[in-house]
CSV table of N, CA and C in Angstrom, one decimal:
chain,number,residue,atom,x,y,z
A,17,MET,N,0.8,-1.2,0.0
A,17,MET,CA,0.0,0.0,0.0
A,17,MET,C,0.9,1.2,0.0
A,18,GLU,N,0.5,2.2,-0.8
A,18,GLU,CA,1.3,3.4,-0.9
A,18,GLU,C,1.1,4.2,0.4
A,19,PRO,N,2.1,5.0,0.8
A,19,PRO,CA,2.0,5.9,2.0
A,19,PRO,C,1.1,7.0,1.7
A,20,VAL,N,0.6,7.6,2.8
A,20,VAL,CA,-0.3,8.8,2.6
A,20,VAL,C,0.6,10.0,2.2
A,21,PRO,N,0.2,10.7,1.2
A,21,PRO,CA,0.9,11.9,0.8
A,21,PRO,C,1.0,12.9,2.0
A,22,ARG,N,2.1,13.6,2.1
A,22,ARG,CA,2.2,14.5,3.2
A,22,ARG,C,1.2,15.6,3.2
A,23,TRP,N,0.9,16.1,2.0
A,23,TRP,CA,-0.1,17.2,1.9
A,23,TRP,C,-1.5,16.7,2.3
A,24,ALA,N,-1.8,15.5,2.0
A,24,ALA,CA,-3.2,15.0,2.4
A,24,ALA,C,-3.2,14.8,3.9
A,25,TYR,N,-2.1,14.3,4.5
A,25,TYR,CA,-2.1,14.1,5.9
A,25,TYR,C,-2.3,15.4,6.6
A,26,ARG,N,-1.6,16.4,6.2
A,26,ARG,CA,-1.7,17.8,6.8
A,26,ARG,C,-3.0,18.4,6.6
A,27,LEU,N,-3.6,18.3,5.4
A,27,LEU,CA,-4.9,18.8,5.1
A,27,LEU,C,-6.0,18.2,5.9
A,28,ALA,N,-5.9,16.8,6.1
A,28,ALA,CA,-6.9,16.1,6.9
A,28,ALA,C,-6.9,16.6,8.3
A,29,HIS,N,-5.7,16.8,8.8
A,29,HIS,CA,-5.6,17.3,10.2
A,29,HIS,C,-6.0,18.8,10.3
A,30,ALA,N,-6.0,19.5,9.2
A,30,ALA,CA,-6.4,20.9,9.3
A,30,ALA,C,-7.9,21.1,9.2
A,31,ILE,N,-8.6,20.1,8.7
A,31,ILE,CA,-10.1,20.2,8.5
A,31,ILE,C,-10.8,20.5,9.8
A,32,PRO,N,-10.5,19.9,10.9
A,32,PRO,CA,-11.2,20.2,12.2
A,32,PRO,C,-11.0,21.7,12.6
A,33,PHE,N,-9.8,22.2,12.2
A,33,PHE,CA,-9.6,23.6,12.6
A,33,PHE,C,-10.3,24.6,11.7
A,34,PHE,N,-10.8,24.1,10.5
A,34,PHE,CA,-11.7,25.0,9.7
A,34,PHE,C,-13.1,25.1,10.4
A,35,VAL,N,-13.5,24.1,11.2
A,35,VAL,CA,-14.8,24.1,11.8
A,35,VAL,C,-14.7,24.7,13.2
A,36,LEU,N,-13.6,24.7,13.8
A,36,LEU,CA,-13.5,25.1,15.2
A,36,LEU,C,-13.9,26.6,15.4
A,37,PRO,N,-13.5,27.6,14.6
A,37,PRO,CA,-13.8,29.0,14.9
A,37,PRO,C,-15.3,29.2,14.9
A,38,SER,N,-16.1,28.6,14.0
A,38,SER,CA,-17.6,28.8,14.0
A,38,SER,C,-18.2,28.2,15.3
A,39,GLY,N,-17.7,27.1,15.7
A,39,GLY,CA,-18.2,26.5,17.0
A,39,GLY,C,-17.9,27.3,18.2
A,40,LEU,N,-16.7,27.9,18.3
A,40,LEU,CA,-16.3,28.8,19.4
A,40,LEU,C,-17.2,30.0,19.3
A,41,TRP,N,-17.4,30.6,18.1
A,41,TRP,CA,-18.3,31.7,18.0
A,41,TRP,C,-19.7,31.5,18.6
A,42,ARG,N,-20.2,30.3,18.2
A,42,ARG,CA,-21.6,29.9,18.7
A,42,ARG,C,-21.6,29.8,20.2
A,43,LEU,N,-20.5,29.2,20.8
A,43,LEU,CA,-20.5,29.0,22.2
A,43,LEU,C,-20.5,30.3,23.0
A,44,GLY,N,-20.1,31.4,22.4
A,44,GLY,CA,-20.2,32.7,23.0
A,44,GLY,C,-21.7,32.9,23.5
A,45,PHE,N,-22.7,32.5,22.7
A,45,PHE,CA,-24.1,32.7,23.1
A,45,PHE,C,-24.4,31.9,24.4
A,46,VAL,N,-23.8,30.7,24.5
A,46,VAL,CA,-24.1,29.8,25.6
A,46,VAL,C,-23.6,30.5,26.9
A,47,PHE,N,-22.5,31.2,26.8
A,47,PHE,CA,-21.9,31.8,28.0
A,47,PHE,C,-22.4,33.3,28.2
A,48,GLY,N,-23.5,33.6,27.6
A,48,GLY,CA,-24.2,34.9,27.9
A,48,GLY,C,-23.9,36.1,27.1
A,49,SER,N,-23.1,35.9,26.1
A,49,SER,CA,-22.8,37.1,25.2
A,49,SER,C,-23.8,37.2,24.1
A,50,SER,N,-24.0,38.4,23.6
A,50,SER,CA,-24.8,38.6,22.5
A,50,SER,C,-24.0,38.4,21.2
A,51,MET,N,-22.7,38.4,21.3
A,51,MET,CA,-21.8,38.3,20.2
A,51,MET,C,-22.1,39.5,19.2
A,52,GLY,N,-22.6,40.6,19.8
A,52,GLY,CA,-22.8,41.8,19.0
A,52,GLY,C,-24.0,41.7,18.1
A,53,MET,N,-24.8,40.7,18.1
A,53,MET,CA,-25.9,40.6,17.2
A,53,MET,C,-27.1,41.3,17.7
A,54,LEU,N,-27.8,41.9,16.8
A,54,LEU,CA,-29.0,42.7,17.1
A,54,LEU,C,-30.2,42.0,16.5
A,55,ASP,N,-31.4,42.1,17.1
A,55,ASP,CA,-32.6,41.6,16.6
A,55,ASP,C,-33.3,42.6,15.7
A,56,GLU,N,-34.5,42.4,15.2
A,56,GLU,CA,-35.2,43.3,14.3
A,56,GLU,C,-35.5,44.6,14.9
A,57,THR,N,-35.6,44.7,16.2
A,57,THR,CA,-35.9,45.9,16.9
A,57,THR,C,-34.7,46.7,17.3
A,58,GLY,N,-33.5,46.2,17.0
A,58,GLY,CA,-32.3,46.9,17.3
A,58,GLY,C,-31.7,46.5,18.7
A,59,GLN,N,-32.3,45.6,19.4
A,59,GLN,CA,-31.9,45.1,20.7
A,59,GLN,C,-30.9,44.0,20.6
A,60,GLU,N,-29.9,43.9,21.5
A,60,GLU,CA,-29.0,42.8,21.5
A,60,GLU,C,-29.7,41.5,21.7
A,61,THR,N,-29.2,40.5,21.0
A,61,THR,CA,-29.8,39.2,21.0
A,61,THR,C,-29.1,38.2,21.9
A,62,TYR,N,-29.8,37.6,22.8
A,62,TYR,CA,-29.3,36.7,23.8
A,62,TYR,C,-30.0,35.3,23.7
A,63,VAL,N,-29.3,34.3,24.0
A,63,VAL,CA,-29.9,32.9,24.0
A,63,VAL,C,-30.4,32.7,25.5
A,64,HIS,N,-31.7,32.4,25.6
A,64,HIS,CA,-32.3,32.1,27.0
A,64,HIS,C,-32.8,30.7,27.0
A,65,GLY,N,-32.6,30.1,28.1
A,65,GLY,CA,-33.1,28.7,28.3
A,65,GLY,C,-32.1,27.6,28.1
A,66,PHE,N,-32.4,26.5,28.8
A,66,PHE,CA,-31.5,25.4,28.7
A,66,PHE,C,-31.5,24.7,27.3
A,67,GLY,N,-32.7,24.5,26.7
A,67,GLY,CA,-32.8,23.8,25.5
A,67,GLY,C,-32.0,24.5,24.3
A,68,PRO,N,-32.2,25.8,24.1
A,68,PRO,CA,-31.4,26.4,23.0
A,68,PRO,C,-29.9,26.3,23.3
A,69,LYS,N,-29.5,26.5,24.5
A,69,LYS,CA,-28.1,26.4,24.8
A,69,LYS,C,-27.5,25.0,24.6
A,70,LEU,N,-28.3,24.0,25.0
A,70,LEU,CA,-27.9,22.6,24.7
A,70,LEU,C,-27.8,22.3,23.2
A,71,TYR,N,-28.7,22.9,22.5
A,71,TYR,CA,-28.7,22.7,21.0
A,71,TYR,C,-27.4,23.3,20.4
A,72,ILE,N,-27.0,24.5,20.9
A,72,ILE,CA,-25.8,25.1,20.4
A,72,ILE,C,-24.6,24.3,20.7
A,73,ILE,N,-24.5,23.8,21.9
A,73,ILE,CA,-23.4,23.0,22.3
A,73,ILE,C,-23.4,21.7,21.5
A,74,GLY,N,-24.6,21.1,21.4
A,74,GLY,CA,-24.7,19.8,20.6
A,74,GLY,C,-24.3,20.0,19.1
A,75,LEU,N,-24.7,21.1,18.5
A,75,LEU,CA,-24.4,21.4,17.1
A,75,LEU,C,-22.9,21.6,17.0
A,76,SER,N,-22.3,22.3,17.9
A,76,SER,CA,-20.9,22.6,17.8
A,76,SER,C,-20.1,21.3,17.9
A,77,LEU,N,-20.5,20.5,18.9
A,77,LEU,CA,-19.8,19.2,19.1
A,77,LEU,C,-20.0,18.2,17.9
A,78,PHE,N,-21.2,18.2,17.4
A,78,PHE,CA,-21.5,17.3,16.2
A,78,PHE,C,-20.7,17.7,15.0
A,79,LEU,N,-20.6,19.0,14.7
A,79,LEU,CA,-19.9,19.5,13.5
A,79,LEU,C,-18.4,19.2,13.7
A,80,GLU,N,-17.9,19.4,14.9
A,80,GLU,CA,-16.5,19.1,15.1
A,80,GLU,C,-16.2,17.6,15.0
A,81,ALA,N,-17.1,16.7,15.5
A,81,ALA,CA,-16.9,15.3,15.4
A,81,ALA,C,-17.0,14.9,13.9
A,82,LEU,N,-17.9,15.5,13.2
A,82,LEU,CA,-18.0,15.2,11.7
A,82,LEU,C,-16.7,15.6,11.0
A,83,ALA,N,-16.1,16.7,11.4
A,83,ALA,CA,-14.9,17.1,10.7
A,83,ALA,C,-13.8,16.2,11.1
A,84,LEU,N,-13.8,15.6,12.3
A,84,LEU,CA,-12.7,14.7,12.7
A,84,LEU,C,-12.8,13.4,11.9
A,85,THR,N,-13.9,13.0,11.3
A,85,THR,CA,-14.0,11.8,10.5
A,85,THR,C,-13.0,11.8,9.3
A,86,SER,N,-12.7,13.0,8.9
A,86,SER,CA,-11.7,13.1,7.7
A,86,SER,C,-10.4,12.5,8.1
A,87,LEU,N,-10.1,12.4,9.3
A,87,LEU,CA,-8.8,11.7,9.7
A,87,LEU,C,-8.8,10.3,9.3
A,88,GLY,N,-9.9,9.6,9.2
A,88,GLY,CA,-9.9,8.2,8.8
A,88,GLY,C,-9.4,8.0,7.4
A,89,LEU,N,-9.4,9.1,6.6
A,89,LEU,CA,-8.9,9.0,5.2
A,89,LEU,C,-7.4,9.0,5.2
A,90,VAL,N,-6.7,9.3,6.3
A,90,VAL,CA,-5.2,9.3,6.3
A,90,VAL,C,-4.6,8.4,7.4
A,91,HIS,N,-5.5,7.8,8.2
A,91,HIS,CA,-5.0,6.9,9.3
A,91,HIS,C,-5.4,5.5,9.0
A,92,ARG,N,-4.8,4.6,9.8
A,92,ARG,CA,-5.0,3.1,9.6
A,92,ARG,C,-6.5,2.8,9.8
A,93,TRP,N,-7.2,3.4,10.8
A,93,TRP,CA,-8.6,3.0,11.0
A,93,TRP,C,-9.5,3.4,9.9
A,94,GLY,N,-9.0,4.1,8.8
A,94,GLY,CA,-9.8,4.3,7.6
A,94,GLY,C,-9.6,3.1,6.6
A,95,GLU,N,-8.6,2.2,6.9
A,95,GLU,CA,-8.3,1.1,6.1
A,95,GLU,C,-8.8,-0.2,6.7
A,96,VAL,N,-8.6,-0.3,8.0
A,96,VAL,CA,-9.0,-1.6,8.7
A,96,VAL,C,-9.8,-1.1,9.9
A,97,VAL,N,-11.0,-1.7,10.1
A,97,VAL,CA,-11.9,-1.4,11.2
A,97,VAL,C,-11.2,-1.7,12.5
A,98,PRO,N,-11.1,-0.8,13.5
A,98,PRO,CA,-10.5,-1.1,14.8
A,98,PRO,C,-11.1,-2.4,15.4
A,99,THR,N,-10.2,-3.1,16.0
A,99,THR,CA,-10.6,-4.4,16.6
A,99,THR,C,-11.6,-4.3,17.7
A,100,TRP,N,-11.7,-3.2,18.4
A,100,TRP,CA,-12.6,-3.1,19.5
A,100,TRP,C,-14.1,-2.9,19.1
A,101,ILE,N,-14.3,-2.7,17.8
A,101,ILE,CA,-15.7,-2.6,17.3
A,101,ILE,C,-16.3,-4.0,17.1
A,102,PRO,N,-17.4,-4.3,17.8
A,102,PRO,CA,-18.0,-5.6,17.7
A,102,PRO,C,-18.4,-6.0,16.3
A,103,LEU,N,-18.3,-7.3,16.0
A,103,LEU,CA,-18.7,-7.9,14.8
A,103,LEU,C,-17.8,-7.6,13.5
A,104,ILE,N,-17.5,-6.4,13.4
A,104,ILE,CA,-16.7,-6.0,12.1
A,104,ILE,C,-15.2,-5.7,12.4
A,105,GLY,N,-14.8,-5.6,13.7
A,105,GLY,CA,-13.5,-5.2,14.1
A,105,GLY,C,-12.4,-6.1,13.4
A,106,GLY,N,-11.4,-5.5,12.9
A,106,GLY,CA,-10.3,-6.2,12.2
A,106,GLY,C,-10.5,-6.4,10.7
A,107,ARG,N,-11.7,-6.1,10.2
A,107,ARG,CA,-12.0,-6.3,8.8
A,107,ARG,C,-11.5,-5.1,8.0
A,108,ARG,N,-11.1,-5.4,6.8
A,108,ARG,CA,-10.7,-4.4,5.9
A,108,ARG,C,-11.9,-3.5,5.5
A,109,VAL,N,-11.6,-2.2,5.4
A,109,VAL,CA,-12.7,-1.2,5.0
A,109,VAL,C,-12.6,-1.2,3.4
A,110,ALA,N,-13.8,-1.5,2.8
A,110,ALA,CA,-13.8,-1.4,1.4
A,110,ALA,C,-13.6,0.0,1.0
A,111,PRO,N,-12.7,0.3,0.0
A,111,PRO,CA,-12.4,1.7,-0.3
A,111,PRO,C,-13.6,2.5,-0.6
A,112,TYR,N,-14.5,2.0,-1.4
A,112,TYR,CA,-15.7,2.8,-1.8
A,112,TYR,C,-16.7,3.1,-0.6
A,113,ALA,N,-16.6,2.3,0.4
A,113,ALA,CA,-17.4,2.5,1.6
A,113,ALA,C,-17.0,3.8,2.3
A,114,ALA,N,-15.8,4.3,2.0
A,114,ALA,CA,-15.3,5.6,2.6
A,114,ALA,C,-15.3,6.7,1.5
A,115,ILE,N,-15.0,6.3,0.2
A,115,ILE,CA,-14.9,7.3,-0.8
A,115,ILE,C,-16.3,7.9,-1.2
A,116,ILE,N,-17.3,7.1,-1.3
A,116,ILE,CA,-18.6,7.6,-1.7
A,116,ILE,C,-19.2,8.5,-0.7
A,117,PRO,N,-19.2,8.1,0.6
A,117,PRO,CA,-19.8,9.1,1.6
A,117,PRO,C,-18.9,10.4,1.7
A,118,ALA,N,-17.6,10.2,1.6
A,118,ALA,CA,-16.7,11.4,1.8
A,118,ALA,C,-16.9,12.4,0.6
A,119,THR,N,-17.1,11.8,-0.6
A,119,THR,CA,-17.3,12.6,-1.8
A,119,THR,C,-18.7,13.3,-1.7
A,120,LEU,N,-19.7,12.6,-1.4
A,120,LEU,CA,-21.0,13.2,-1.2
A,120,LEU,C,-21.0,14.2,-0.1
A,121,GLY,N,-20.3,14.0,1.0
A,121,GLY,CA,-20.2,14.9,2.1
A,121,GLY,C,-19.5,16.2,1.6
A,122,GLY,N,-18.4,16.0,0.9
A,122,GLY,CA,-17.6,17.2,0.4
A,122,GLY,C,-18.5,18.1,-0.5
A,123,LEU,N,-19.2,17.4,-1.4
A,123,LEU,CA,-20.1,18.2,-2.4
A,123,LEU,C,-21.2,18.8,-1.6
A,124,SER,N,-21.8,18.1,-0.6
A,124,SER,CA,-22.9,18.7,0.2
A,124,SER,C,-22.4,19.9,1.0
A,125,LEU,N,-21.2,19.8,1.5
A,125,LEU,CA,-20.6,20.9,2.3
A,125,LEU,C,-20.4,22.2,1.5
A,126,ILE,N,-19.9,21.9,0.2
A,126,ILE,CA,-19.8,23.1,-0.7
A,126,ILE,C,-21.1,23.7,-0.9
A,127,ALA,N,-22.1,22.9,-1.3
A,127,ALA,CA,-23.4,23.5,-1.5
A,127,ALA,C,-24.0,24.2,-0.3
A,128,LEU,N,-23.9,23.5,0.8
A,128,LEU,CA,-24.5,24.1,2.1
A,128,LEU,C,-23.9,25.4,2.4
A,129,TRP,N,-22.6,25.5,2.5
A,129,TRP,CA,-22.0,26.7,3.0
A,129,TRP,C,-22.0,27.8,1.9
A,130,THR,N,-22.1,27.5,0.6
A,130,THR,CA,-22.3,28.5,-0.4
A,130,THR,C,-23.7,29.1,-0.3
A,131,TYR,N,-24.7,28.2,-0.1
A,131,TYR,CA,-26.0,28.8,0.1
A,131,TYR,C,-26.2,29.5,1.4
A,132,ALA,N,-25.7,29.0,2.5
A,132,ALA,CA,-25.9,29.6,3.8
A,132,ALA,C,-25.2,30.9,3.9
A,133,MET,N,-24.1,31.1,3.3
A,133,MET,CA,-23.3,32.3,3.4
A,133,MET,C,-23.4,33.2,2.1
A,134,ARG,N,-24.5,33.0,1.3
A,134,ARG,CA,-24.6,33.7,0.1
A,134,ARG,C,-24.7,35.2,0.2
A,135,ASN,N,-25.2,35.7,1.3
A,135,ASN,CA,-25.3,37.2,1.5
A,135,ASN,C,-24.4,37.7,2.7
A,136,ALA,N,-23.6,36.8,3.2
A,136,ALA,CA,-22.8,37.2,4.3
A,136,ALA,C,-21.9,38.4,4.1
A,137,TYR,N,-21.5,38.6,2.9
A,137,TYR,CA,-20.5,39.6,2.6
A,137,TYR,C,-21.2,40.9,2.1
A,138,THR,N,-22.5,41.0,2.3
A,138,THR,CA,-23.2,42.2,1.8
A,138,THR,C,-23.8,42.9,3.1
A,139,GLU,N,-24.2,44.1,2.9
A,139,GLU,CA,-24.9,44.9,4.0
A,139,GLU,C,-26.3,44.3,4.2
A,140,GLY,N,-26.6,44.2,5.5
A,140,GLY,CA,-28.0,43.8,5.9
A,140,GLY,C,-28.1,42.3,6.0
A,141,PHE,N,-27.0,41.5,6.0
A,141,PHE,CA,-27.1,40.1,6.2
A,141,PHE,C,-27.6,39.8,7.5
A,142,LEU,N,-26.9,40.3,8.6
A,142,LEU,CA,-27.4,40.3,9.9
A,142,LEU,C,-27.0,41.6,10.5
A,143,TYR,N,-27.6,42.0,11.6
A,143,TYR,CA,-27.3,43.3,12.2
A,143,TYR,C,-26.5,43.1,13.4
A,144,PHE,N,-25.4,43.9,13.6
A,144,PHE,CA,-24.5,43.9,14.7
A,144,PHE,C,-24.4,45.2,15.3
A,145,THR,N,-23.9,45.2,16.5
A,145,THR,CA,-23.7,46.5,17.2
A,145,THR,C,-22.6,47.3,16.6
A,146,ASN,N,-21.5,46.7,16.0
A,146,ASN,CA,-20.5,47.4,15.3
A,146,ASN,C,-19.8,46.4,14.3
A,147,THR,N,-18.9,46.9,13.5
A,147,THR,CA,-18.3,46.1,12.4
A,147,THR,C,-17.4,45.0,13.0
A,148,PHE,N,-16.8,45.2,14.2
A,148,PHE,CA,-15.9,44.2,14.8
A,148,PHE,C,-16.6,42.9,14.9
A,149,TRP,N,-17.9,42.9,15.5
A,149,TRP,CA,-18.6,41.7,15.7
A,149,TRP,C,-19.0,41.1,14.4
A,150,GLN,N,-19.4,41.9,13.4
A,150,GLN,CA,-19.7,41.4,12.1
A,150,GLN,C,-18.5,40.7,11.4
A,151,TYR,N,-17.4,41.3,11.5
A,151,TYR,CA,-16.2,40.7,10.9
A,151,TYR,C,-15.8,39.5,11.6
A,152,LEU,N,-16.0,39.4,12.9
A,152,LEU,CA,-15.6,38.3,13.7
A,152,LEU,C,-16.5,37.1,13.3
A,153,MET,N,-17.8,37.4,13.2
A,153,MET,CA,-18.7,36.3,12.8
A,153,MET,C,-18.5,35.8,11.4
A,154,VAL,N,-18.3,36.7,10.4
A,154,VAL,CA,-18.1,36.3,9.0
A,154,VAL,C,-16.7,35.6,8.9
A,155,GLY,N,-15.7,36.1,9.6
A,155,GLY,CA,-14.4,35.4,9.6
A,155,GLY,C,-14.5,34.0,10.2
A,156,SER,N,-15.2,33.9,11.2
A,156,SER,CA,-15.3,32.5,11.9
A,156,SER,C,-16.1,31.6,11.0
A,157,TYR,N,-17.1,32.0,10.3
A,157,TYR,CA,-17.8,31.1,9.4
A,157,TYR,C,-17.2,31.0,8.0
A,158,SER,N,-16.4,31.9,7.6
A,158,SER,CA,-15.8,31.8,6.3
A,158,SER,C,-14.9,30.6,6.1
A,159,LEU,N,-14.3,30.2,7.2
A,159,LEU,CA,-13.4,29.0,7.1
A,159,LEU,C,-14.2,27.8,6.7
A,160,LEU,N,-15.5,27.8,7.0
A,160,LEU,CA,-16.3,26.6,6.6
A,160,LEU,C,-16.3,26.4,5.1
A,161,HIS,N,-16.1,27.4,4.3
A,161,HIS,CA,-16.0,27.3,2.9
A,161,HIS,C,-14.9,26.4,2.5
A,162,LEU,N,-13.8,26.2,3.3
A,162,LEU,CA,-12.7,25.4,3.0
A,162,LEU,C,-12.9,23.9,3.3
A,163,TRP,N,-13.9,23.6,4.1
A,163,TRP,CA,-14.2,22.3,4.6
A,163,TRP,C,-14.5,21.3,3.4
A,164,GLY,N,-15.4,21.7,2.6
A,164,GLY,CA,-15.8,20.8,1.5
A,164,GLY,C,-14.7,20.5,0.5
A,165,PRO,N,-14.1,21.6,-0.1
A,165,PRO,CA,-13.0,21.3,-1.0
A,165,PRO,C,-11.8,20.5,-0.4
A,166,ALA,N,-11.5,20.8,0.9
A,166,ALA,CA,-10.4,20.1,1.6
A,166,ALA,C,-10.8,18.6,1.7
A,167,LEU,N,-12.0,18.3,2.1
A,167,LEU,CA,-12.5,17.0,2.2
A,167,LEU,C,-12.4,16.2,0.8
A,168,LEU,N,-12.8,16.9,-0.2
A,168,LEU,CA,-12.7,16.3,-1.6
A,168,LEU,C,-11.3,16.0,-2.0
A,169,ALA,N,-10.4,16.9,-1.6
A,169,ALA,CA,-8.9,16.7,-2.0
A,169,ALA,C,-8.4,15.5,-1.2
A,170,VAL,N,-8.7,15.4,0.1
A,170,VAL,CA,-8.2,14.3,0.9
A,170,VAL,C,-8.8,13.0,0.4
A,171,THR,N,-10.1,13.1,0.0
A,171,THR,CA,-10.8,11.9,-0.5
A,171,THR,C,-10.1,11.4,-1.8
A,172,TRP,N,-9.8,12.3,-2.6
A,172,TRP,CA,-9.1,12.0,-3.9
A,172,TRP,C,-7.8,11.3,-3.6
A,173,ALA,N,-7.0,11.8,-2.6
A,173,ALA,CA,-5.7,11.1,-2.3
A,173,ALA,C,-6.0,9.7,-1.7
A,174,TYR,N,-7.1,9.6,-0.9
A,174,TYR,CA,-7.4,8.3,-0.4
A,174,TYR,C,-7.8,7.3,-1.5
A,175,HIS,N,-8.6,7.8,-2.5
A,175,HIS,CA,-9.0,7.0,-3.6
A,175,HIS,C,-7.8,6.6,-4.4
A,176,ARG,N,-6.9,7.5,-4.7
A,176,ARG,CA,-5.7,7.1,-5.5
A,176,ARG,C,-4.8,6.0,-4.7
A,177,ARG,N,-4.7,6.2,-3.4
A,177,ARG,CA,-3.9,5.3,-2.6
A,177,ARG,C,-4.5,3.9,-2.5
A,178,ARG,N,-5.8,3.9,-2.3
A,178,ARG,CA,-6.5,2.6,-2.0
A,178,ARG,C,-6.9,1.9,-3.2
A,179,THR,N,-7.3,2.6,-4.3
A,179,THR,CA,-7.7,1.9,-5.5
A,179,THR,C,-6.6,1.6,-6.5
A,180,THR,N,-5.5,2.3,-6.4
A,180,THR,CA,-4.4,2.1,-7.3
A,180,THR,C,-3.9,0.7,-7.1
A,181,ASN,N,-3.8,0.3,-5.8
A,181,ASN,CA,-3.3,-1.1,-5.5
A,181,ASN,C,-4.3,-2.2,-6.1
A,182,LEU,N,-5.5,-1.9,-6.1
A,182,LEU,CA,-6.5,-2.8,-6.7
A,182,LEU,C,-6.2,-3.0,-8.2
A,183,VAL,N,-5.9,-1.9,-8.9
A,183,VAL,CA,-5.7,-2.0,-10.3
A,183,VAL,C,-4.4,-2.7,-10.6
A,184,ARG,N,-3.4,-2.5,-9.8
A,184,ARG,CA,-2.1,-3.1,-10.0
A,184,ARG,C,-2.1,-4.6,-9.8
A,185,ARG,N,-3.1,-5.1,-9.0
A,185,ARG,CA,-3.2,-6.6,-8.8
A,185,ARG,C,-3.8,-7.3,-10.0
A,186,THR,N,-4.4,-6.5,-10.9
A,186,THR,CA,-5.1,-7.1,-12.1
A,186,THR,C,-4.0,-7.5,-13.1
A,187,PRO,N,-4.0,-8.7,-13.5
A,187,PRO,CA,-3.0,-9.2,-14.5
A,187,PRO,C,-3.1,-8.4,-15.8
A,188,PRO,N,-1.9,-8.1,-16.4
A,188,PRO,CA,-2.0,-7.4,-17.7
A,188,PRO,C,-2.6,-8.3,-18.8
A,189,LYS,N,-3.1,-7.6,-19.8
A,189,LYS,CA,-3.7,-8.3,-20.9
A,189,LYS,C,-2.6,-9.0,-21.7
A,190,MET,N,-2.9,-10.2,-22.0
A,190,MET,CA,-1.9,-11.0,-22.8
A,190,MET,C,-2.2,-10.9,-24.3
A,191,ARG,N,-1.2,-10.8,-25.1
A,191,ARG,CA,-1.4,-10.7,-26.5
A,191,ARG,C,-1.5,-12.2,-27.0
A,192,ILE,N,-2.5,-12.4,-27.8
A,192,ILE,CA,-2.7,-13.8,-28.3
A,192,ILE,C,-2.3,-13.7,-29.8
A,193,PRO,N,-1.3,-14.6,-30.1
A,193,PRO,CA,-0.9,-14.6,-31.5
A,193,PRO,C,-2.0,-15.1,-32.5
A,194,SER,N,-2.0,-14.5,-33.7
A,194,SER,CA,-3.1,-14.9,-34.6
A,194,SER,C,-2.7,-16.2,-35.4
A,195,ASP,N,-1.5,-16.5,-35.4
A,195,ASP,CA,-1.1,-17.7,-36.1
A,195,ASP,C,-0.1,-18.5,-35.3
A,196,ALA,N,0.3,-19.6,-35.7
A,196,ALA,CA,1.3,-20.5,-35.0
A,196,ALA,C,2.7,-19.9,-34.9
A,197,THR,N,3.0,-19.0,-35.8
A,197,THR,CA,4.4,-18.4,-35.7
A,197,THR,C,4.6,-17.4,-34.6
A,198,GLY,N,3.5,-17.0,-33.9
A,198,GLY,CA,3.7,-16.1,-32.8
A,198,GLY,C,3.5,-14.6,-33.3
A,199,ARG,N,3.2,-14.4,-34.6
A,199,ARG,CA,3.0,-13.1,-35.1
A,199,ARG,C,1.5,-12.8,-35.1
A,200,PRO,N,1.2,-11.5,-34.8
A,200,PRO,CA,-0.2,-11.2,-34.8
A,200,PRO,C,-0.8,-11.1,-36.2
């Protein structure tokens, strides 16, 4: 098996850091900050109640855990299921069992963040007490635009590494002579 390219290894480890700033920004609401956001009436927006705060924490943790799955494309547990997993532990991971979901995920992330942030760089997207808070929010969420393309690049490296070996195992086509002299 070919080794993981250095660029893919580094990029896979960078993906969770593309997600982290937006999660930290959201957690500001949990700890009582308005993060400079204003509602329709011009009042600062705060998150009240246990449910919404639990949702924000859960969303941040879920997205970070989802980003961490990209590490499976460059580590051993993306090739062989860890032995501690019941029933399937120790079995080889079929390459396309990782390639297809990762590709669909990367394409979905590109579509999601392109749509979600379509007006983020225009006036009136959201209202803030000052431009510092607006730039902080947009900067924190802008890194999410890198998540999808980075995941696709790491998936491509995984595909090349895992499926190239399958192709190499296929015997080459043999030339069959057309007559007894060995000439075609």
